[in-house]
Each structure stands twice: as C-alpha cells, then as structure tokens.
PDB file of C-alpha atoms in Angstrom:
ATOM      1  CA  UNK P   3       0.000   0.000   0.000  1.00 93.00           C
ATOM      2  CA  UNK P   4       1.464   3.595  -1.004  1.00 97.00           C
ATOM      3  CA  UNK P   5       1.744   5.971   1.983  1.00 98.00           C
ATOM      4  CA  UNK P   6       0.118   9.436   1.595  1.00 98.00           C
ATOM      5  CA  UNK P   7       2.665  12.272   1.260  1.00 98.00           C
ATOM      6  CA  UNK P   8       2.917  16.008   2.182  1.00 99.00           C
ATOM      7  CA  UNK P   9       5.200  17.912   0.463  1.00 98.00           C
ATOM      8  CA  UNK P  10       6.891  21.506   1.404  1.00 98.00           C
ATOM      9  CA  UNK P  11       6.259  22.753  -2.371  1.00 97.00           C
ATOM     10  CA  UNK P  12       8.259  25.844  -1.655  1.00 93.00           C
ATOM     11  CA  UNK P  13       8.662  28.805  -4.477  1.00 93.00           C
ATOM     12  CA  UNK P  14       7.750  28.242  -8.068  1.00 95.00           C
ATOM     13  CA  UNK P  15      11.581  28.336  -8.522  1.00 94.00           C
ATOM     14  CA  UNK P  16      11.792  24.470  -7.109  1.00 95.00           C
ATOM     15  CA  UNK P  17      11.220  23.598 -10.336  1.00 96.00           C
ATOM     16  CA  UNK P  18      14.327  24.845 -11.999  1.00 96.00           C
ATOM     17  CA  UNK P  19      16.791  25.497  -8.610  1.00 95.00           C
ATOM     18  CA  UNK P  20      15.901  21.835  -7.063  1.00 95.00           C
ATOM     19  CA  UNK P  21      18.263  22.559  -4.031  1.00 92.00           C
ATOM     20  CA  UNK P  22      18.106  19.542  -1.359  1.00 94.00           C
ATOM     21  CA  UNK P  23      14.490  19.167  -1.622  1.00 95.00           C
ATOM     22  CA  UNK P  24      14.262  18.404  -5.040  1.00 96.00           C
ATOM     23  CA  UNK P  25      16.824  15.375  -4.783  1.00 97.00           C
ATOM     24  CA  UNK P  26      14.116  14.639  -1.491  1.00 97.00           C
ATOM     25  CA  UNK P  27      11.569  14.282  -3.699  1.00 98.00           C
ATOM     26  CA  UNK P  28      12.876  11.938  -6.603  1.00 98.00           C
ATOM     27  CA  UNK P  29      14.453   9.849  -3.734  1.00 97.00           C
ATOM     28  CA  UNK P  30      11.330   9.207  -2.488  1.00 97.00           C
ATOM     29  CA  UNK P  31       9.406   8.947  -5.877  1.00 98.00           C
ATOM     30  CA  UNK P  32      12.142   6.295  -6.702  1.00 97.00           C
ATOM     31  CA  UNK P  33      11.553   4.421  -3.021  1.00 97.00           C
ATOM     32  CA  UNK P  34       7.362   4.320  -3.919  1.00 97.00           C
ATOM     33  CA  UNK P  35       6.238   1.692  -6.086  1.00 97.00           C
ATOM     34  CA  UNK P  36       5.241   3.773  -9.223  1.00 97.00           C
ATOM     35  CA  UNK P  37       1.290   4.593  -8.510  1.00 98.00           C
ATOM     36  CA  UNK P  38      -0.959   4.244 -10.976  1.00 98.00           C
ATOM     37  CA  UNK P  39      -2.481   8.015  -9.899  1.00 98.00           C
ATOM     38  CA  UNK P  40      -2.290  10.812  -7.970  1.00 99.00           C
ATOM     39  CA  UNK P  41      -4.934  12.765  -6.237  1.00 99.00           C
ATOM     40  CA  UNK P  42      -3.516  15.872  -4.753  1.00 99.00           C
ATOM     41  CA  UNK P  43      -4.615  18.654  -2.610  1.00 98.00           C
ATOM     42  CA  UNK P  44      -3.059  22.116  -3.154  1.00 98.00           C
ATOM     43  CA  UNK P  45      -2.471  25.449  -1.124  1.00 98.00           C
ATOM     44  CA  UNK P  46      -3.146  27.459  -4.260  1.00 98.00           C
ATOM     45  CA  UNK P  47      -6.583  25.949  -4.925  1.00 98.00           C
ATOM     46  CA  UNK P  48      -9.214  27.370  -2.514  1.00 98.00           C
ATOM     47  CA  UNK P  49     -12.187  27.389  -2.945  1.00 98.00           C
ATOM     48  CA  UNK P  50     -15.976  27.367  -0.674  1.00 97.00           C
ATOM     49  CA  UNK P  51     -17.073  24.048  -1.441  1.00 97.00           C
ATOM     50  CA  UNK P  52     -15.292  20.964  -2.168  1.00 98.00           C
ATOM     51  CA  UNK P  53     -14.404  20.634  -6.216  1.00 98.00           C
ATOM     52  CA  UNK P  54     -12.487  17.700  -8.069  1.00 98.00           C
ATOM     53  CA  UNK P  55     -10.728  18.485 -10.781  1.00 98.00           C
ATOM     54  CA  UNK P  56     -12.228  16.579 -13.778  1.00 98.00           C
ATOM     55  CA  UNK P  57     -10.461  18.321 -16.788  1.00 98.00           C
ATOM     56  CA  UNK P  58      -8.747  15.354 -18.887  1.00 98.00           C
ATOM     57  CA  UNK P  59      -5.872  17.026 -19.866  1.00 98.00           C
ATOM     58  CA  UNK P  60      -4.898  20.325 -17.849  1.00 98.00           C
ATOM     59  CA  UNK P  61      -3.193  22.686 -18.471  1.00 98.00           C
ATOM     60  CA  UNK P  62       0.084  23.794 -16.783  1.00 98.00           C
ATOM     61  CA  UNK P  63      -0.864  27.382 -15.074  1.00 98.00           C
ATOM     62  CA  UNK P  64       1.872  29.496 -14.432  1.00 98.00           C
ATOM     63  CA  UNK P  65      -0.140  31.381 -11.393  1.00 96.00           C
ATOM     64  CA  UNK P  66       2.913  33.585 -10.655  1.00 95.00           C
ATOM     65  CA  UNK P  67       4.046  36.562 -11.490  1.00 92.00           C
ATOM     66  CA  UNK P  68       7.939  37.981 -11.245  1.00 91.00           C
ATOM     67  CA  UNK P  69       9.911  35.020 -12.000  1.00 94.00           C
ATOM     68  CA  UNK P  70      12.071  34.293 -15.195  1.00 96.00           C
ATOM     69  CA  UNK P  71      11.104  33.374 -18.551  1.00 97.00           C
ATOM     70  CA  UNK P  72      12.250  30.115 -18.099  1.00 97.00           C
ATOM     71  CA  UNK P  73       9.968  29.394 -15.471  1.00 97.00           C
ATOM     72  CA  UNK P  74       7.018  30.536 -17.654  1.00 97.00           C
ATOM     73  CA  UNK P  75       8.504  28.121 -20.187  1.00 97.00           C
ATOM     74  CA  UNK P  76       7.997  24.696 -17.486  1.00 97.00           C
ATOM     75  CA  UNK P  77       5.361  22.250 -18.940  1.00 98.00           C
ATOM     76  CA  UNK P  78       3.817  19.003 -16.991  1.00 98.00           C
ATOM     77  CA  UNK P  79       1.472  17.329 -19.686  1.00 98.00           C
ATOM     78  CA  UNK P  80       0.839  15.070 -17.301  1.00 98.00           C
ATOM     79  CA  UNK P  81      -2.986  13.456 -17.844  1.00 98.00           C
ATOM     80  CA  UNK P  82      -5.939  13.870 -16.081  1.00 98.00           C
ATOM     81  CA  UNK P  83      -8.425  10.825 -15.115  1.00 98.00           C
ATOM     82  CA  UNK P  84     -12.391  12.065 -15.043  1.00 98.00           C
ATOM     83  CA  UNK P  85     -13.171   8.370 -13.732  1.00 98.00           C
ATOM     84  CA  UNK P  86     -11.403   8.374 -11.068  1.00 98.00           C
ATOM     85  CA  UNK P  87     -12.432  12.355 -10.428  1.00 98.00           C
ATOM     86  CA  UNK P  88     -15.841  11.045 -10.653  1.00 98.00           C
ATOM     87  CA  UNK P  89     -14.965   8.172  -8.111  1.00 98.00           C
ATOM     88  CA  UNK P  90     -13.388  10.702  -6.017  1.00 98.00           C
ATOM     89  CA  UNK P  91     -16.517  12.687  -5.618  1.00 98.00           C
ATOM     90  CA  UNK P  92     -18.450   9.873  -4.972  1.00 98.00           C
ATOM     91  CA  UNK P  93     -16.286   8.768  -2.021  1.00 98.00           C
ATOM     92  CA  UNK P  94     -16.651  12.873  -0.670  1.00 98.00           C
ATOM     93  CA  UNK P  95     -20.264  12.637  -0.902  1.00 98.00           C
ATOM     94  CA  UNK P  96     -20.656   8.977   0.548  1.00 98.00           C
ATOM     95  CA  UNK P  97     -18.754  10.671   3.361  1.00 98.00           C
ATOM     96  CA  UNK P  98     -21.389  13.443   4.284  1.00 98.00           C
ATOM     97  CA  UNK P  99     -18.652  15.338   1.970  1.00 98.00           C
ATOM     98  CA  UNK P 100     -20.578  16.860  -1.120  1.00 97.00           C
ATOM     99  CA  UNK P 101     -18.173  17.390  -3.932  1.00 98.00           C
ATOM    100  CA  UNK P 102     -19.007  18.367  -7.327  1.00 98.00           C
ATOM    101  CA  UNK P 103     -16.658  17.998 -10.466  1.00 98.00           C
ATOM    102  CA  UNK P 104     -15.030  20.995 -12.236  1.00 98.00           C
ATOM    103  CA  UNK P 105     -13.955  19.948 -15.849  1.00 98.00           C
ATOM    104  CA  UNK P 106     -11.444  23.302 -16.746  1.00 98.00           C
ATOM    105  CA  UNK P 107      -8.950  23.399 -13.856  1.00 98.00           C
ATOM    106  CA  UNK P 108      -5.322  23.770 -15.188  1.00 98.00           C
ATOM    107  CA  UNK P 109      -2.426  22.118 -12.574  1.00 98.00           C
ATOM    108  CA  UNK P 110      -1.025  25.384 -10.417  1.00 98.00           C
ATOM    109  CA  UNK P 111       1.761  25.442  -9.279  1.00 98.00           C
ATOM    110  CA  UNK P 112       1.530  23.633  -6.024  1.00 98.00           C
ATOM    111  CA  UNK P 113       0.957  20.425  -7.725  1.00 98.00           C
ATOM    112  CA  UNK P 114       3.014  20.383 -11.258  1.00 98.00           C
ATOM    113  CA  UNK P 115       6.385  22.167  -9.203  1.00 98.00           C
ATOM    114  CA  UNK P 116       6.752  19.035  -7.086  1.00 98.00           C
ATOM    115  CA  UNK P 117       5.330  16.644  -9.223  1.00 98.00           C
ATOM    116  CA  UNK P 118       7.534  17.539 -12.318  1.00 98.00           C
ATOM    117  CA  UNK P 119      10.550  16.710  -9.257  1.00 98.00           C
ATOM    118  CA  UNK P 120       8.709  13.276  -8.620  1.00 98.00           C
ATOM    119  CA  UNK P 121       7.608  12.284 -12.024  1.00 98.00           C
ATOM    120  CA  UNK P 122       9.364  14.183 -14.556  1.00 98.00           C
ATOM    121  CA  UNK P 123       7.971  12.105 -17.201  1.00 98.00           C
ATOM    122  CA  UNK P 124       4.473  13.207 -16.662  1.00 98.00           C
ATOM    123  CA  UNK P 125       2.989   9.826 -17.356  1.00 98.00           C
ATOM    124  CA  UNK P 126       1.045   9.380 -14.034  1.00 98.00           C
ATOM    125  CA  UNK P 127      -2.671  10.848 -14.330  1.00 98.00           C
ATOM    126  CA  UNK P 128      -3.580  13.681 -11.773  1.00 99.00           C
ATOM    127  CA  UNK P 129      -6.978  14.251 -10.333  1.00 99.00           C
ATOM    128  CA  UNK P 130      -6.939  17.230  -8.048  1.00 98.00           C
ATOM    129  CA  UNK P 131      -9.263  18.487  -4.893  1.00 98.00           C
ATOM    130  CA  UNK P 132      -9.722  21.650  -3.731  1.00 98.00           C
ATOM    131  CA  UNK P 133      -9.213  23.052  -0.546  1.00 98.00           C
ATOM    132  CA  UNK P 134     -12.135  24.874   1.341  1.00 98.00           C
ATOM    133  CA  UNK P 135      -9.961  26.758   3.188  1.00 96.00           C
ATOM    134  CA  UNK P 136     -11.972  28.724   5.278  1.00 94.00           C
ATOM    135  CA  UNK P 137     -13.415  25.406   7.045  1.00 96.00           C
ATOM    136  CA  UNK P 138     -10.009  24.400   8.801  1.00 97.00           C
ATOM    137  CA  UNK P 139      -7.944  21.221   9.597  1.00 98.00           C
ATOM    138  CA  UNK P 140     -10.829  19.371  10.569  1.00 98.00           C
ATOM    139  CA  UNK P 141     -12.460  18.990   7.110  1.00 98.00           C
ATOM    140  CA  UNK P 142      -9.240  18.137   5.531  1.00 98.00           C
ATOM    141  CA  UNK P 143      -8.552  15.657   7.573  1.00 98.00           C
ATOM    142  CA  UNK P 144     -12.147  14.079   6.755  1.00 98.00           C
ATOM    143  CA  UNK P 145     -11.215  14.500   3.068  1.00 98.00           C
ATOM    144  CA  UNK P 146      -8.135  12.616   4.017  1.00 98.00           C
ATOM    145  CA  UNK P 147     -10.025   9.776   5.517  1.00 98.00           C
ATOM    146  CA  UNK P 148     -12.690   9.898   3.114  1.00 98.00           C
ATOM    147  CA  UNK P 149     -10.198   8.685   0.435  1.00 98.00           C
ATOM    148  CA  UNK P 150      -7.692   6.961   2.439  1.00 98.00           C
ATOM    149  CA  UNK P 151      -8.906   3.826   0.471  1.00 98.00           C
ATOM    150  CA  UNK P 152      -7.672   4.753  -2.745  1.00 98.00           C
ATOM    151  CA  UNK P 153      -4.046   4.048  -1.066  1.00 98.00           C
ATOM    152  CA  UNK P 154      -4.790   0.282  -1.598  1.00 97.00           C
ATOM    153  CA  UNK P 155      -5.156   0.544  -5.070  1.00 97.00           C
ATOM    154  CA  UNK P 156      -1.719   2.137  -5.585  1.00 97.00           C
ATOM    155  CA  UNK P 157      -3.118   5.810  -5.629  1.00 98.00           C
ATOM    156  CA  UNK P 158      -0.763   8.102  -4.014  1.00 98.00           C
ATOM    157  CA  UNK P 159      -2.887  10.660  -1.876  1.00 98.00           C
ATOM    158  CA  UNK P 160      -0.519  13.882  -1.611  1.00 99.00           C
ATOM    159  CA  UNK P 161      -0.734  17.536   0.028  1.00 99.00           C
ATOM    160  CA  UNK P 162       0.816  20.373  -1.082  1.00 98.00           C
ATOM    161  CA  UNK P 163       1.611  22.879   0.850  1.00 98.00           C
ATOM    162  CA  UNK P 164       3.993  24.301   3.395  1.00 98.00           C
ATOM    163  CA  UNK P 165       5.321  23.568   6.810  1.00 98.00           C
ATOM    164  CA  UNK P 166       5.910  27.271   7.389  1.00 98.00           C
ATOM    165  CA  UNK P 167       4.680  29.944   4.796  1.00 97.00           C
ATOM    166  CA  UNK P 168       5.292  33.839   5.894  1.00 95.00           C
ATOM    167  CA  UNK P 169       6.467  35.670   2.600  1.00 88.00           C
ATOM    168  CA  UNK P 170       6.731  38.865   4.795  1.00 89.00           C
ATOM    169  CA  UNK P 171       9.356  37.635   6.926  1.00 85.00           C
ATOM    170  CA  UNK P 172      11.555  35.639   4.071  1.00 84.00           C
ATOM    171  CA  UNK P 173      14.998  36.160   3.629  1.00 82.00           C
ATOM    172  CA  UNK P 174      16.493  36.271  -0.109  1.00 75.00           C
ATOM    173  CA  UNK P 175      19.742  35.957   0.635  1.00 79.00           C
ATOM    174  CA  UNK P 176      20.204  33.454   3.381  1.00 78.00           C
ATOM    175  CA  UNK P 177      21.704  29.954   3.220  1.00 75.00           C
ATOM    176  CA  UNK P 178      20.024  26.835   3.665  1.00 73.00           C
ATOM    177  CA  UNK P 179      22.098  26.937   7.163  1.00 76.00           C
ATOM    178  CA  UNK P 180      20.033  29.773   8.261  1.00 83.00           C
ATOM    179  CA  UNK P 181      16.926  28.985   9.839  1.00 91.00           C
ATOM    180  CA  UNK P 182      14.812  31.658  11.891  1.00 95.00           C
ATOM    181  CA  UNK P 183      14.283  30.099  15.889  1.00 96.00           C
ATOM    182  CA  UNK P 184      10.778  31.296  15.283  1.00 97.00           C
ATOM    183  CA  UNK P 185       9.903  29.247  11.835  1.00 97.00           C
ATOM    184  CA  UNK P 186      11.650  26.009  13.488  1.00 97.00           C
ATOM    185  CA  UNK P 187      10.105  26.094  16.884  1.00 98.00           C
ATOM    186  CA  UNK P 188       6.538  26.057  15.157  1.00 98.00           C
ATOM    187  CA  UNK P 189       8.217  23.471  13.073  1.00 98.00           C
ATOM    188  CA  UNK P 190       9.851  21.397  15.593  1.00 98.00           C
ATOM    189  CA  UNK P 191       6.271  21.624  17.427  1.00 98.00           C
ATOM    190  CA  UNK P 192       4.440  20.647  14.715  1.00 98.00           C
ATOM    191  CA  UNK P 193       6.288  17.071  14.507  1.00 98.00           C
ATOM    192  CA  UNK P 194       6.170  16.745  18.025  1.00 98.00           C
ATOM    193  CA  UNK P 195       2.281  16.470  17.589  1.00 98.00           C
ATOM    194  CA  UNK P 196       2.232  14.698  14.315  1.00 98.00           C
ATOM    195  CA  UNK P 197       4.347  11.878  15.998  1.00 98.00           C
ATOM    196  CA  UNK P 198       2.276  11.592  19.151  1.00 98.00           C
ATOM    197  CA  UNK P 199      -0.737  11.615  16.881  1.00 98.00           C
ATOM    198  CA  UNK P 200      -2.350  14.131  18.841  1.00 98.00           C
ATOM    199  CA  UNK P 201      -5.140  15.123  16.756  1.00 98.00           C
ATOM    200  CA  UNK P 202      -6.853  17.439  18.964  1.00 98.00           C
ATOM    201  CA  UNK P 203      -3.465  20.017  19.541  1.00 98.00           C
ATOM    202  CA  UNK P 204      -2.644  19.912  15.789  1.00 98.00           C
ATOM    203  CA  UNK P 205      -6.418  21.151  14.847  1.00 98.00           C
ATOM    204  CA  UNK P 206      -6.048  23.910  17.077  1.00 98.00           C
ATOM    205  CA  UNK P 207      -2.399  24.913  16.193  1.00 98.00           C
ATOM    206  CA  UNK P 208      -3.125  28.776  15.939  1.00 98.00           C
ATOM    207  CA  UNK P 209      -4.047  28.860  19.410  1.00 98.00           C
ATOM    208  CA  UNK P 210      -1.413  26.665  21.032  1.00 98.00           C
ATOM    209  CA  UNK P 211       1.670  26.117  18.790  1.00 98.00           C
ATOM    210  CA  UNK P 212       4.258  28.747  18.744  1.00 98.00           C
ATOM    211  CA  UNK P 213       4.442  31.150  16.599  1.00 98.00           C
ATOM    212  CA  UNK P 214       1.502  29.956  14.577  1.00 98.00           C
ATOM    213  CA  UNK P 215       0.392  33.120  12.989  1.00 97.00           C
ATOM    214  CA  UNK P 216       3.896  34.393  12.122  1.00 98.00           C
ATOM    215  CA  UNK P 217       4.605  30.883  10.319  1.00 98.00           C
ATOM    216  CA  UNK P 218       1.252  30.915   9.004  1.00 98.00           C
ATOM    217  CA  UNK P 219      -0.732  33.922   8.599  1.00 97.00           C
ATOM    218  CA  UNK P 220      -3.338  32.436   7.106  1.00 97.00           C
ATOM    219  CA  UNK P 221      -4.367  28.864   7.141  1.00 96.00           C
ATOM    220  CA  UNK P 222      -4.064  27.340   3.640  1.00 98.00           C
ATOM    221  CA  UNK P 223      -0.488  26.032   3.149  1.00 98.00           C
ATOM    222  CA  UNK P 224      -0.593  23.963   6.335  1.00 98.00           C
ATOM    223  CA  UNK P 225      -4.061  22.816   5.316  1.00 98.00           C
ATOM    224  CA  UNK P 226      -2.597  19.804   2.498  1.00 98.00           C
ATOM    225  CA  UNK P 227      -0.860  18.687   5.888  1.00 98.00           C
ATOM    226  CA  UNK P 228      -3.846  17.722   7.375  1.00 98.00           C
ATOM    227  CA  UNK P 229      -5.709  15.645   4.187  1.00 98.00           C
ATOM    228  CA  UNK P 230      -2.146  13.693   3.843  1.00 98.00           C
ATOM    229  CA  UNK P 231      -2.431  13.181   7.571  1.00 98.00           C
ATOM    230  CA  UNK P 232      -5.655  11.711   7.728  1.00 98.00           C
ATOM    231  CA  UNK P 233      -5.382  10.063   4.175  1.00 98.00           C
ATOM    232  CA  UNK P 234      -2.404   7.931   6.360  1.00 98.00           C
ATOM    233  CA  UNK P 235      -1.142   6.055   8.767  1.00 96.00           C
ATOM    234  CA  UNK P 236       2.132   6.132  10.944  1.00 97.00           C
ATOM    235  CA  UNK P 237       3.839   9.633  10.772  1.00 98.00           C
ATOM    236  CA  UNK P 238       7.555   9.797   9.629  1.00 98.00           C
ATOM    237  CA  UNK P 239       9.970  12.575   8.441  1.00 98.00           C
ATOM    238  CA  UNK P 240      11.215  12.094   4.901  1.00 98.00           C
ATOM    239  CA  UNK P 241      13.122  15.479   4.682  1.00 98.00           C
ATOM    240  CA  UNK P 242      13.569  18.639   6.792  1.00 97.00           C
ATOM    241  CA  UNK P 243      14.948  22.060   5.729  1.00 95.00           C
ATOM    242  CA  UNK P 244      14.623  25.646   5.029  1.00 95.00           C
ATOM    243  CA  UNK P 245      15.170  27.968   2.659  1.00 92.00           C
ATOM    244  CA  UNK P 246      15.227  31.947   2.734  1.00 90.00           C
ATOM    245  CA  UNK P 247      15.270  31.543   6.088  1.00 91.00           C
ATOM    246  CA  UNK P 248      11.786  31.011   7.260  1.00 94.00           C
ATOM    247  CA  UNK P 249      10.262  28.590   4.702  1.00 96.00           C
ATOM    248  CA  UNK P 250       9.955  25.120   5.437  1.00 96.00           C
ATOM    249  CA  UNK P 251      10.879  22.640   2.705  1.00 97.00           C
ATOM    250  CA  UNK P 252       9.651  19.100   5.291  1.00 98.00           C
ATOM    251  CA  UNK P 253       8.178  16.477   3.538  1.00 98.00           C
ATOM    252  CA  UNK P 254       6.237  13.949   5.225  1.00 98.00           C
ATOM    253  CA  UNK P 255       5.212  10.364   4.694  1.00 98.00           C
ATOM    254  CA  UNK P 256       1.710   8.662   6.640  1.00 98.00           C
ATOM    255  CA  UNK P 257       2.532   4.886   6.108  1.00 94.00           C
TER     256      UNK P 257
END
C-alpha cells in the first residue's frame, strides 16, 4: 500500500533550482512503487465548497508573477483521469462530503512544481481536490479519511503545501544553514504532535503552537498537511529544511 505524502512545495523556482528538496523528492518517488495516480490537494486551490478536478488534460498554469522566462517556459502534460475524479466525488459525498466535479482546472503550481521533481515524465494521471480553506484542519482531515482507500489501489494521496509559509518575513539571501528560531520552533512543534498523533493540539495549532500566525498567517499552506495526515497512517519525516530563512521545505510520509 502507497503511503500518503505532504510535500513543502516551496517557491515556483523548485522547479528549476531543485536545491536539497528536489533530490528529497525523486528519492522518495524512486523508493514508492510507481502509482498508478495521484490525487492531490493544493495550497493554491481554494475554494468554498469541495471541487475535483475533472479536466482530462490540464493545463500547466503558471499562477505567478515575477519570476524568469524560463519558469514561464515549465510544462507538466501530465494526464488527467475524469473516472477516477468522478470516483473521487463519490467517495466525498458517501462521506457526508458533497463534492461536485469541475472539468477546466489547469495544474497550479503547487501540484506540477513538485510533481515535475517526482515524475518528470508526466505519465502518471492527476486528479486534483480543492481546498475549502476557510473550514479548517478538521475537514481536511475528513477529506483525508474519506479517500484513504484509494491508497490500496496504488493511488498516491498527496498535500501540497507548506510547513511554514510567511512571505513577509523571508529572507532572499540566506543559506540553507540559516533557519529563523521562530519558523523552526513552530516546526519542531508541529512534529512533536504529528508523531504523538495528537489530533486534537494539531487542529487547534493557531491557538497553542508557537508562533503559529507568524509561520502561518493564514491557514491554507498547512491545510494539504492535514488531508495527507488523515489520508495515512504512521507519521515519519522524509526530509527537513529551510530555505530563505523562514520557509519550510519538510516532507512527510503517513505509512
């Protein structure tokens, strides 16, 4: 059975300056047995009510602005599967979990940036759900658990997201040495929970882990952690870093 991943997606630039997380993420990709889909939750797709991404073949949005040509230039052709989006809905709504399909929706960047690291040959299909941000950790991780089944049929469940995301308080020109006290202690806290399992602290993070709003100022990069989480089983780190000082590169596996 393939674990459910999140993934510290980082800046759009991950897909052409791979730094240690990029090697992280083909390592892993390479451990997996290859799965035969993907359905992925991602920061950059909010949204009020829960939506599955039914487009067959999406396109590769480039939902940045500021960043080279070359970046612009990045395509993932990977496929999309409306079966298994429709299956995927099905499973929400079974659930108490009404989704509906949305057959347009390109891949942002918080799916084809790490997945282009993980699969560069773009041959696995991608369904993607949305995130209804604005209704916490606890409905993510009942999206997680709604389609934690799809992990027996060699479907790898992944969120996308950050482990610390405060674009205010980043620092261009630090090392991957440097690492802001603040953004690790909310970090380091955030494990700490994940490996006791303890449910109830982690969905109320931005009251009692440190330095929650500075590392997350609003709620939707952490969000993907929660879906993988409850998509899973037994918590382990895969990778841990930072870049620019304050953003957290971690990548998780739920076995």
């Amino acid at each position: 059975m393939l674990p459910s991943l999140f993934i510290s997606h980082g800046s759009p630039m991950l897909a052409l300056e791979p730094g240690d997380s990029g090697p992280a993420l083909a390592r892993l990709a390479g451990q997996l047995p290859k799965p035969k889909a993907i359905v992925i939750v991602s920061a950059h797709w909010e949204s009020d009510e829960l939506l599955v991404s039914a487009n067959p073949q999406p396109r590769t949005w480039h939902d940045f602005g500021g960043f080279p040509q070359a970046l612009h230039e990045v395509q993932y052709p990977a496929p999309g599967n409306p079966d298994l989006a429709t299956r995927v809905a099905d499973l929400l709504t079974a659930a108490q979990l009404p989704a509906r399909l949305d057959a347009q929706r390109p891949f942002d960047h918080g799916v084809w940036v790490p997945l282009s690291l993980m699969y560069p040959e773009a041959d696995v299909p991608v369904v993607q759900v949305s995130l209804p941000s604005r209704q916490g950790p606890a409905l993510q991780t009942q999206v997680g658990q709604a389609l934690a089944s799809l992990r027996q049929e060699d479907i790898l469940l992944i969120g996308s997201g950050s482990i610390t995301h405060n674009l205010r308080d980043l620092d261009w020109n630090a090392g991957p040495e440097s690492i802001e006290p603040w953004a690790k202690s909310f970090r380091d806290w955030i494990v700490e929970k994940l490996a006791a399992n303890d449910e109830a602290a982690l969905h109320d993070y931005r009251r009692l882990a440190p330095n929650a709003v500075r590392s997350h100022p609003s709620d939707e990069h952490l969000l993907p952690l929660y879906f993988a989480r409850g998509a899973g089983g037994e918590f382990s780190v895969a990778h841990q870093g930072f870049t620019m000082g304050t953003l957290g590169m971690d990548i998780y596996r739920f076995a």
